[in-house]
PDB file of C-alpha atoms in Angstrom:
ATOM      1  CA  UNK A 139     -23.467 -19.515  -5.063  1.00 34.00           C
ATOM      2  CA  UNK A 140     -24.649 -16.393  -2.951  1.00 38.00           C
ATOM      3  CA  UNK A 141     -24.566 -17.139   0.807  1.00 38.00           C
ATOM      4  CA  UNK A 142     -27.424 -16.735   2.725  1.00 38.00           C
ATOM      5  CA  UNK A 143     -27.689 -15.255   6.682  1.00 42.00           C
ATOM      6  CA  UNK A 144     -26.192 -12.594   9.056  1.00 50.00           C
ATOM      7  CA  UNK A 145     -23.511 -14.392  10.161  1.00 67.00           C
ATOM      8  CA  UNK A 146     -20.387 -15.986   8.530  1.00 82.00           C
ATOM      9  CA  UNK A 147     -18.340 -18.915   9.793  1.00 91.00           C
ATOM     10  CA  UNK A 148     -15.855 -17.978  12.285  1.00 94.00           C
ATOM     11  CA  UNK A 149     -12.213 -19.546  12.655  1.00 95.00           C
ATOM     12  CA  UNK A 150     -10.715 -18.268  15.514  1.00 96.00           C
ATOM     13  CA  UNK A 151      -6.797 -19.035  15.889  1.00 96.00           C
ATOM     14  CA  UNK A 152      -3.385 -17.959  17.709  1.00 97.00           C
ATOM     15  CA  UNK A 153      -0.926 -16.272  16.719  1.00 97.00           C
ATOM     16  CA  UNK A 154       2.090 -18.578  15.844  1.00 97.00           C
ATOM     17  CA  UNK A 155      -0.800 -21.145  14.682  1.00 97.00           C
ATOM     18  CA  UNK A 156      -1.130 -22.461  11.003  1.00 97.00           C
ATOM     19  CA  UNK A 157      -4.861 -21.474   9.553  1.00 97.00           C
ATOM     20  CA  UNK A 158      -7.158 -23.651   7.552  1.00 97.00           C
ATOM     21  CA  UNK A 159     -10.392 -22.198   5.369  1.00 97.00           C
ATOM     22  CA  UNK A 160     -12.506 -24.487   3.556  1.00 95.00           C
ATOM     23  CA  UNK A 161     -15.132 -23.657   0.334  1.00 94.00           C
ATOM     24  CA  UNK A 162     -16.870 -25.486  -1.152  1.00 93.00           C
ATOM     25  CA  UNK A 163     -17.396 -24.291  -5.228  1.00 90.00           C
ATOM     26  CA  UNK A 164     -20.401 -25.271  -7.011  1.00 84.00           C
ATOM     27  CA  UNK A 165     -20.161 -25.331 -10.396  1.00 86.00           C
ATOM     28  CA  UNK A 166     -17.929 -28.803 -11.456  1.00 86.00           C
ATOM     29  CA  UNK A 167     -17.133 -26.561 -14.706  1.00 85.00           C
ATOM     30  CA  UNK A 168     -15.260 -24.113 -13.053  1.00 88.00           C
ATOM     31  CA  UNK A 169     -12.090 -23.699 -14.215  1.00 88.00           C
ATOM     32  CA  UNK A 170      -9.557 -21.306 -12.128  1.00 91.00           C
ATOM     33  CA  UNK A 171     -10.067 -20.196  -8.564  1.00 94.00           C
ATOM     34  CA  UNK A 172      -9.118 -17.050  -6.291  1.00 94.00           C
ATOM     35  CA  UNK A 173      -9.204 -16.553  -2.750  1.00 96.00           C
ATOM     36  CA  UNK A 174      -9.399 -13.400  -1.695  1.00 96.00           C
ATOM     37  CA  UNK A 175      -9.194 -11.079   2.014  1.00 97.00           C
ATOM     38  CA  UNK A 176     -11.457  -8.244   2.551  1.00 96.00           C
ATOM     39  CA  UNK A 177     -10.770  -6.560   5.653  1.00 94.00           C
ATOM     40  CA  UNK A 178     -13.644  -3.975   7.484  1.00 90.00           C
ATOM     41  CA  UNK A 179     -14.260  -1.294   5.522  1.00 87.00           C
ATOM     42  CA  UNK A 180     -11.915  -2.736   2.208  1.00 90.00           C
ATOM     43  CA  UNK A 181     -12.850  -3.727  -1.034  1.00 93.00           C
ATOM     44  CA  UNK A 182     -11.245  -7.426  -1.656  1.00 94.00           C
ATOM     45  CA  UNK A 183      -7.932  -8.285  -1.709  1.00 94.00           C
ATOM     46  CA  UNK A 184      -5.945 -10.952  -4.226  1.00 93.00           C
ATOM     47  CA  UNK A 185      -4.211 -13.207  -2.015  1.00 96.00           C
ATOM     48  CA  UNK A 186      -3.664 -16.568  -4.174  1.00 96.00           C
ATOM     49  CA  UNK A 187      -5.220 -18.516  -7.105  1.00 95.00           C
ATOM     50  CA  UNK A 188      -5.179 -21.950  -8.755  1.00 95.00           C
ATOM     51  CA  UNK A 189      -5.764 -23.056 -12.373  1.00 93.00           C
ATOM     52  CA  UNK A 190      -8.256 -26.401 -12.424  1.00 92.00           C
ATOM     53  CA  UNK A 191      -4.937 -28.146 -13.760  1.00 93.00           C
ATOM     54  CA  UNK A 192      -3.151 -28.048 -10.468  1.00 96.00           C
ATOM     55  CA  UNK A 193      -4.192 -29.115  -7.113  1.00 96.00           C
ATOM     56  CA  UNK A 194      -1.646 -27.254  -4.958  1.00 97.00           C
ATOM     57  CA  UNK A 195      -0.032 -23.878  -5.239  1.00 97.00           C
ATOM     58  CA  UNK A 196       1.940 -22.033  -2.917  1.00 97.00           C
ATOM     59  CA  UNK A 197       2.393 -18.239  -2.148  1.00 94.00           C
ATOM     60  CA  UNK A 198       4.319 -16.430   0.674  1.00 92.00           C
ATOM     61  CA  UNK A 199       2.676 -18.073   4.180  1.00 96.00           C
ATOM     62  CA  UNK A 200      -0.166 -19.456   1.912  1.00 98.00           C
ATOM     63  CA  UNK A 201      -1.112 -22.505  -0.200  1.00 98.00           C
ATOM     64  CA  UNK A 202      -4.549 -23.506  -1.699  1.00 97.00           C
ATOM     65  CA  UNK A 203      -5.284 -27.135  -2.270  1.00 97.00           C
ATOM     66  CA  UNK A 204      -7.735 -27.828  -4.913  1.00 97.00           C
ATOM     67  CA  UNK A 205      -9.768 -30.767  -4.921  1.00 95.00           C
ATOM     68  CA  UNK A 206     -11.760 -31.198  -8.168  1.00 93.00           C
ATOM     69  CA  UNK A 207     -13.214 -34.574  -6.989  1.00 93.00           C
ATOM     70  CA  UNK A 208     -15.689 -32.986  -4.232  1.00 93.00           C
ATOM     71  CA  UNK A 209     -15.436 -29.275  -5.507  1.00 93.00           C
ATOM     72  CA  UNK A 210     -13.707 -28.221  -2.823  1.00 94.00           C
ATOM     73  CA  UNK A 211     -10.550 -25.692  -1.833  1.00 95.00           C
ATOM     74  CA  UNK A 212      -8.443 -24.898   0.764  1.00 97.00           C
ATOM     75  CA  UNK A 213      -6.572 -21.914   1.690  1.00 97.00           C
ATOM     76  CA  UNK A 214      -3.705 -22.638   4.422  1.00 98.00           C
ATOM     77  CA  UNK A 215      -1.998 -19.937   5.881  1.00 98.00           C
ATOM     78  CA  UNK A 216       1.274 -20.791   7.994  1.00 97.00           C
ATOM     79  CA  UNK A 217       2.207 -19.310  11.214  1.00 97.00           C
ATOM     80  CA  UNK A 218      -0.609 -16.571  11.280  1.00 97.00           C
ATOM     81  CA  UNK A 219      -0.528 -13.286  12.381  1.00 96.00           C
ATOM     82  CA  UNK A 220      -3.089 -10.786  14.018  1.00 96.00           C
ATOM     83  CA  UNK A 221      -2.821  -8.653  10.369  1.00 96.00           C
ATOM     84  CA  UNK A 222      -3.992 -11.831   9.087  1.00 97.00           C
ATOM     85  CA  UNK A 223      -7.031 -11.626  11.029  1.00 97.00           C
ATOM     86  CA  UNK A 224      -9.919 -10.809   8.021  1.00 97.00           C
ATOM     87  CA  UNK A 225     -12.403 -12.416   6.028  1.00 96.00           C
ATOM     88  CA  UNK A 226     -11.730 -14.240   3.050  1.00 97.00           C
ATOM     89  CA  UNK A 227     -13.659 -15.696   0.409  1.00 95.00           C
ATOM     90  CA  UNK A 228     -13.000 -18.017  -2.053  1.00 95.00           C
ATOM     91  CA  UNK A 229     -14.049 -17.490  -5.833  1.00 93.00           C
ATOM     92  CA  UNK A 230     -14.871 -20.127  -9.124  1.00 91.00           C
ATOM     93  CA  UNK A 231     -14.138 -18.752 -12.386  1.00 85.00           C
ATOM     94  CA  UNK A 232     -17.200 -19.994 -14.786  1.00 77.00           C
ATOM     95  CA  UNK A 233     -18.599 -19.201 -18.364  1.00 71.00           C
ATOM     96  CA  UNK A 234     -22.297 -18.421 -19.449  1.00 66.00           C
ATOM     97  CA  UNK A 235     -23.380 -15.782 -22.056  1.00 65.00           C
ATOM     98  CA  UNK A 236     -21.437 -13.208 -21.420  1.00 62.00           C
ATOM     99  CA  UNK A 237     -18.271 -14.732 -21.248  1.00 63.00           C
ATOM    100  CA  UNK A 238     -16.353 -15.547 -17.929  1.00 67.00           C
ATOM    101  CA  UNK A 239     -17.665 -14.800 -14.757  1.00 77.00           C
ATOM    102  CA  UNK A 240     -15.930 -15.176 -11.182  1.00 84.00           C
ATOM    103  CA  UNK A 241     -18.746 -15.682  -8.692  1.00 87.00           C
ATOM    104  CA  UNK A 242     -17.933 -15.600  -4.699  1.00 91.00           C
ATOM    105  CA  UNK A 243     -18.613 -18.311  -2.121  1.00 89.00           C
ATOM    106  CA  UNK A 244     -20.165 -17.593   1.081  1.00 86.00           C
ATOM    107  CA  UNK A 245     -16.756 -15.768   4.014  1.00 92.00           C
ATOM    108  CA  UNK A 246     -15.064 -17.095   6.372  1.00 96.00           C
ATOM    109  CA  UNK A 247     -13.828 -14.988   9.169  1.00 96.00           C
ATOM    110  CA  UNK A 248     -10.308 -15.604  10.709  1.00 97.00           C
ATOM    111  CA  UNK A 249      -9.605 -14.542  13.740  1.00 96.00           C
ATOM    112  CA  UNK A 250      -5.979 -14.227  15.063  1.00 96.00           C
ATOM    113  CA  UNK A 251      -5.984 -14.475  19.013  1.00 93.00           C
ATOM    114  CA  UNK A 252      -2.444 -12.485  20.395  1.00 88.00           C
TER     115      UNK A 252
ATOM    116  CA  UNK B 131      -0.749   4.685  -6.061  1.00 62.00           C
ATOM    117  CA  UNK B 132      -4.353   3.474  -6.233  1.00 64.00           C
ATOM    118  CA  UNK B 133      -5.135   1.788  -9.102  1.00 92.00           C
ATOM    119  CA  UNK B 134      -9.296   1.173  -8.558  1.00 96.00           C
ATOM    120  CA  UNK B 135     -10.823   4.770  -7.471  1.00 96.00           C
ATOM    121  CA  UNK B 136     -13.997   4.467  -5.998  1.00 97.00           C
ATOM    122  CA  UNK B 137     -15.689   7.673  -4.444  1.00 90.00           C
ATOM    123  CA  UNK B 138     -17.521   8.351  -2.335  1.00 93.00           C
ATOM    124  CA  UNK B 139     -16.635   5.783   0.129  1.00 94.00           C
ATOM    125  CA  UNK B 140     -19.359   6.169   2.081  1.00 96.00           C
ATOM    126  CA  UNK B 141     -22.882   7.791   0.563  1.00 97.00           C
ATOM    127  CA  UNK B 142     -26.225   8.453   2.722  1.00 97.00           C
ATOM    128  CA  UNK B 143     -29.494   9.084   0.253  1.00 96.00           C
ATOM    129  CA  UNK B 144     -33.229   9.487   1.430  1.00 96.00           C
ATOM    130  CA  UNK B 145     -35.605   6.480   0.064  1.00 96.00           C
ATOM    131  CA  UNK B 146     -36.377   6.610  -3.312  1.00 96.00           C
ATOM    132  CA  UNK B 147     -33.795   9.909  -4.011  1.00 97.00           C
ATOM    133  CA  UNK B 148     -32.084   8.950  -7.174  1.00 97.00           C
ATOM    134  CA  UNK B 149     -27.896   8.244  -5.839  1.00 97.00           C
ATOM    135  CA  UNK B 150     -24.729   8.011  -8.473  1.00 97.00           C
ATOM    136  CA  UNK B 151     -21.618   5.801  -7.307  1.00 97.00           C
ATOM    137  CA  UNK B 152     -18.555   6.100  -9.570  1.00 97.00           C
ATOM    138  CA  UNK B 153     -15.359   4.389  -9.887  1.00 98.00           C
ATOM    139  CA  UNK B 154     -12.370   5.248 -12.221  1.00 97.00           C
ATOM    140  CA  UNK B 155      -8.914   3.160 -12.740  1.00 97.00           C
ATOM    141  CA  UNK B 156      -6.002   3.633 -13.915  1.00 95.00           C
ATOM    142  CA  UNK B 157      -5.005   0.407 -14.975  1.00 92.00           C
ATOM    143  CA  UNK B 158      -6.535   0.365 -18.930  1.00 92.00           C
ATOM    144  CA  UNK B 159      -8.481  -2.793 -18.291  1.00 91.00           C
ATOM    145  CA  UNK B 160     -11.353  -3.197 -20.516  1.00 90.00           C
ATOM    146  CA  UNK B 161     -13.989  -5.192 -17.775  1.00 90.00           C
ATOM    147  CA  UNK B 162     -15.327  -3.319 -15.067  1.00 93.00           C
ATOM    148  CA  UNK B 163     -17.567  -4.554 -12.672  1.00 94.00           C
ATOM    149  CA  UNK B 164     -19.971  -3.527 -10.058  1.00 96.00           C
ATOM    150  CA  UNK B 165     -21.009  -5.928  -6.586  1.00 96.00           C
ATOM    151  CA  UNK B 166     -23.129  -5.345  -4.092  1.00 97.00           C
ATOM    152  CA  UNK B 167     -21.989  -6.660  -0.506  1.00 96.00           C
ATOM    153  CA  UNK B 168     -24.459  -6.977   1.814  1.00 94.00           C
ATOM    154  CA  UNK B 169     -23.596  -7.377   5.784  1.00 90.00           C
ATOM    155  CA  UNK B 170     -21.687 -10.574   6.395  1.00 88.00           C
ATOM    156  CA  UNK B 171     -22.742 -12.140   2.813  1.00 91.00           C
ATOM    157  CA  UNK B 172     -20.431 -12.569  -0.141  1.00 92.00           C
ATOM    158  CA  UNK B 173     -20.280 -10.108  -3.118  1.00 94.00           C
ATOM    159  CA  UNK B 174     -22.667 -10.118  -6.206  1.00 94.00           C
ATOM    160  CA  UNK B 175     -22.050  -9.233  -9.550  1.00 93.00           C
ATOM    161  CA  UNK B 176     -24.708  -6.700 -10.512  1.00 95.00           C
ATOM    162  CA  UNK B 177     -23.689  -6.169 -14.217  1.00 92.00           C
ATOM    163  CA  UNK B 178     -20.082  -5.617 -16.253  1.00 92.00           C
ATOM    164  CA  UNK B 179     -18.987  -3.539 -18.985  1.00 93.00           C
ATOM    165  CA  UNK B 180     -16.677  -5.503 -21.425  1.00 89.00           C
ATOM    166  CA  UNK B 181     -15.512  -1.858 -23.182  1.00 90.00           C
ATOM    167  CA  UNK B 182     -18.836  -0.526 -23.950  1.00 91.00           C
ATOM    168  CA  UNK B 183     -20.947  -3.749 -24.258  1.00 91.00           C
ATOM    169  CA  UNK B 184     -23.000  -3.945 -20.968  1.00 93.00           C
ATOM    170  CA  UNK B 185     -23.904  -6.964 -19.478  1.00 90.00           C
ATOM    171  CA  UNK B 186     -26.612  -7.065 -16.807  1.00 90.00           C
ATOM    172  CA  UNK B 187     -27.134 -10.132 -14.414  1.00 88.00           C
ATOM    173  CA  UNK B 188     -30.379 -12.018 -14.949  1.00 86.00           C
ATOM    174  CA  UNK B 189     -31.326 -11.183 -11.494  1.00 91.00           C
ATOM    175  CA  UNK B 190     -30.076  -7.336 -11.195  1.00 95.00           C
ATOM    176  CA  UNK B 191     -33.353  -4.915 -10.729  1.00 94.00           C
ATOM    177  CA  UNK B 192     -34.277  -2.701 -12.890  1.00 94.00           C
ATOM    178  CA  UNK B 193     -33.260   0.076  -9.909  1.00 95.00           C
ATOM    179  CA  UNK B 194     -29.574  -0.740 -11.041  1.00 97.00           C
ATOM    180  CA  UNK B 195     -28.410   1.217 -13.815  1.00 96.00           C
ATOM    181  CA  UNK B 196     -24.805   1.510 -15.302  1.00 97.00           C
ATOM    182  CA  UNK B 197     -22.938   4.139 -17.416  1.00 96.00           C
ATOM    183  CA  UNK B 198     -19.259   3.909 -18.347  1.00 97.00           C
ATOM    184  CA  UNK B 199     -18.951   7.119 -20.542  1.00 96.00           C
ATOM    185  CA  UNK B 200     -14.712   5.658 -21.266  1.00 95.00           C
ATOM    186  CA  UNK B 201     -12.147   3.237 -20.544  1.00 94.00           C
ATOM    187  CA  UNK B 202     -11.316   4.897 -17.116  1.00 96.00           C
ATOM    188  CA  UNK B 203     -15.132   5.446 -15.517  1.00 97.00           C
ATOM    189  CA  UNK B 204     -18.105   3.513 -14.384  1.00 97.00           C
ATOM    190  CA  UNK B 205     -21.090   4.477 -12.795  1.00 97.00           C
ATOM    191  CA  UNK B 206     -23.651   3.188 -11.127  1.00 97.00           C
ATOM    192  CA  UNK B 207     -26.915   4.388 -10.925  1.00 97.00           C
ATOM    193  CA  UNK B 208     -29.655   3.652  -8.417  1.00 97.00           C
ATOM    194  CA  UNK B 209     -32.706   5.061  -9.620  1.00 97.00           C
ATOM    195  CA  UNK B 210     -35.087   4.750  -6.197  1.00 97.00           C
ATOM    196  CA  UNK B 211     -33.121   3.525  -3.763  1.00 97.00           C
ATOM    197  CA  UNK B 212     -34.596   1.432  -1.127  1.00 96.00           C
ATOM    198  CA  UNK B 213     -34.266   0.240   2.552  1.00 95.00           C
ATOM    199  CA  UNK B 214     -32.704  -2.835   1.263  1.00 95.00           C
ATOM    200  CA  UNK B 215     -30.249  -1.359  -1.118  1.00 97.00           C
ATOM    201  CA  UNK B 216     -28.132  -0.401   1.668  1.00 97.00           C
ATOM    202  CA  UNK B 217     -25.065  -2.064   1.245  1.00 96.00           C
ATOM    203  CA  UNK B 218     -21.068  -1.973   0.060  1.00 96.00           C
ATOM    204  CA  UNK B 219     -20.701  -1.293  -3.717  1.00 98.00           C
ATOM    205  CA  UNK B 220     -17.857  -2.650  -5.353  1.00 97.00           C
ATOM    206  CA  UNK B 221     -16.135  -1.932  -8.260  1.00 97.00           C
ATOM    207  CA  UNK B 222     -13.176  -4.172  -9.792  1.00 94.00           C
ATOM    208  CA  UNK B 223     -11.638  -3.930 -13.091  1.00 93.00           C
ATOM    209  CA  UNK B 224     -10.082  -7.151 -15.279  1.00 88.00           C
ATOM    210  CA  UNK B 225      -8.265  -7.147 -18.665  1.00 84.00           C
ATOM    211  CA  UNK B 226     -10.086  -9.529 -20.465  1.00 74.00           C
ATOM    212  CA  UNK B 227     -13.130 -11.811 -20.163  1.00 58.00           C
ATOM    213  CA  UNK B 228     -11.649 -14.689 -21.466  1.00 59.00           C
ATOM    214  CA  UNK B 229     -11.185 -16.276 -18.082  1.00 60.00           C
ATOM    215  CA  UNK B 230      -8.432 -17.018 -15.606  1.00 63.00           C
ATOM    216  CA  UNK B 231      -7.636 -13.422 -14.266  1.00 74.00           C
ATOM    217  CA  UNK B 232      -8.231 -12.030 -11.092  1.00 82.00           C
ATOM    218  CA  UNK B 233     -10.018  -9.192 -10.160  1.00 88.00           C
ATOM    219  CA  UNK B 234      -8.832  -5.680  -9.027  1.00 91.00           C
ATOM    220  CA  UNK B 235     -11.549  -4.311  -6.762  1.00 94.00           C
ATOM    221  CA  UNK B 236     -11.622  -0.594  -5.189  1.00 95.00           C
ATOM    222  CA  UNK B 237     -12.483   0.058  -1.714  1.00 94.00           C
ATOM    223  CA  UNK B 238     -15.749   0.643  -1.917  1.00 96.00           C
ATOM    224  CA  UNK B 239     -18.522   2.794  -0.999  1.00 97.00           C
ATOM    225  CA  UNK B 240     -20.558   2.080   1.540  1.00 96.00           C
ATOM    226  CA  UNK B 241     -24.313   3.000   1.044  1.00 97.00           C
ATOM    227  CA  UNK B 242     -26.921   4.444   3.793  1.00 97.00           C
ATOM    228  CA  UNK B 243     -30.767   4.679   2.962  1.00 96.00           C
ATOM    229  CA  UNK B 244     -32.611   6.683   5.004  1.00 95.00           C
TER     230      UNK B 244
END
């Protein structure tokens, strides 16, 4: 769903640290999931996604854990890095009329501390 | 090697002064999409071309206008812009509809209202 408010969730972290950013998706029909980092001033960038058939996928530094049970994913990112430092959103791939649609969770921002 | 063109990337218009935002790719994907992005908030789909079938979200206003003359081009068109249209526009592009790919978005173009 659209998130609501001026200010997003902040995860502030140091360098060398492993990252955690939770979503919660909303639509229990939702079949494949992106997360992706939009930096100030960028359009969004593909970092990783997940088909509803898996519940763990891994990338380069990254891994999203899906959890179908209580709608909810994870994006893990190991030893972070200040170019890390972003927000990211998470995305649910869902149908209605006009075919597929990917709708965007509410941001998280990650902050990487030097 | 951009593959989502979006220009300007940033656009000041006077309230109500009819403004044009257009996007071209080069990647010969048949979706293309416009979001806003509002301060701190997550994107939302306005509308989507599927080649030249034009689908507009339920809760898009009427302000928000599209045109996608070919393959490579999308515009959008905001007829009387107001205070709270100021935002980020974003374009991305997809193959198909049919689910399970990710989105390539553009940079954007950030939007002033005077």
């Amino acid at each position: 769903g659209e998130s609501v408010g001026l200010h997003l969730p902040t995860l502030s972290v140091q360098e060398g640290d492993n990252s955690i950013i939770n979503c919660a998706y909303s639509n229990s029909a939702s079949d494949y999931f992106i997360w992706y980092k939009q930096e100030s001033g960028k359009g969004p960038q593909f970092i990783i996604d997940i088909r509803s058939n898996m519940d763990k996928r891994q990338g380069q530094r990254v891994t999203v854990l899906l959890n179908k049970t209580v709608k909810h994913l994870s994006l893990q990112i190991a030893a972070t890095q200040p170019g890390d430092s972003a927000v990211y959103f998470c995305a649910e791939n869902w149908k209605n009329n006009a075919g597929n649609m990917l709708t965007f969770g509410g941001g998280t921002r990650l902050m990487v501390k030097p | 090697d951009a593959m989502v063109i979006q220009n300007p990337r940033y656009q000041v218009t006077q309230f109500g002064k009819p403004v044009t935002l257009s996007c071209s790719q080069t990647l010969n994907h048949n979706v293309m999409y416009w979001y806003q992005q509002k301060s701190s908030q997550a994107p939302k789909l306005l509308f989507h071309y599927y080649d030249k079938d034009f689908n507009n979200e339920a809760d898009t206003p009427d302000n928000f206008q599209s045109r996608r003359p070919n393959t490579s081009f999308c515009f959008l068109d905001i007829r009387s812009p107001g205070l709270g249209d100021a935002a980020m526009y974003l374009c991305a592009t997809s193959p198909i509809t049919t689910g399970n790919e990710k989105l390539f978005f553009g940079s954007g173009t950030q939007l002033s209202v005077l």
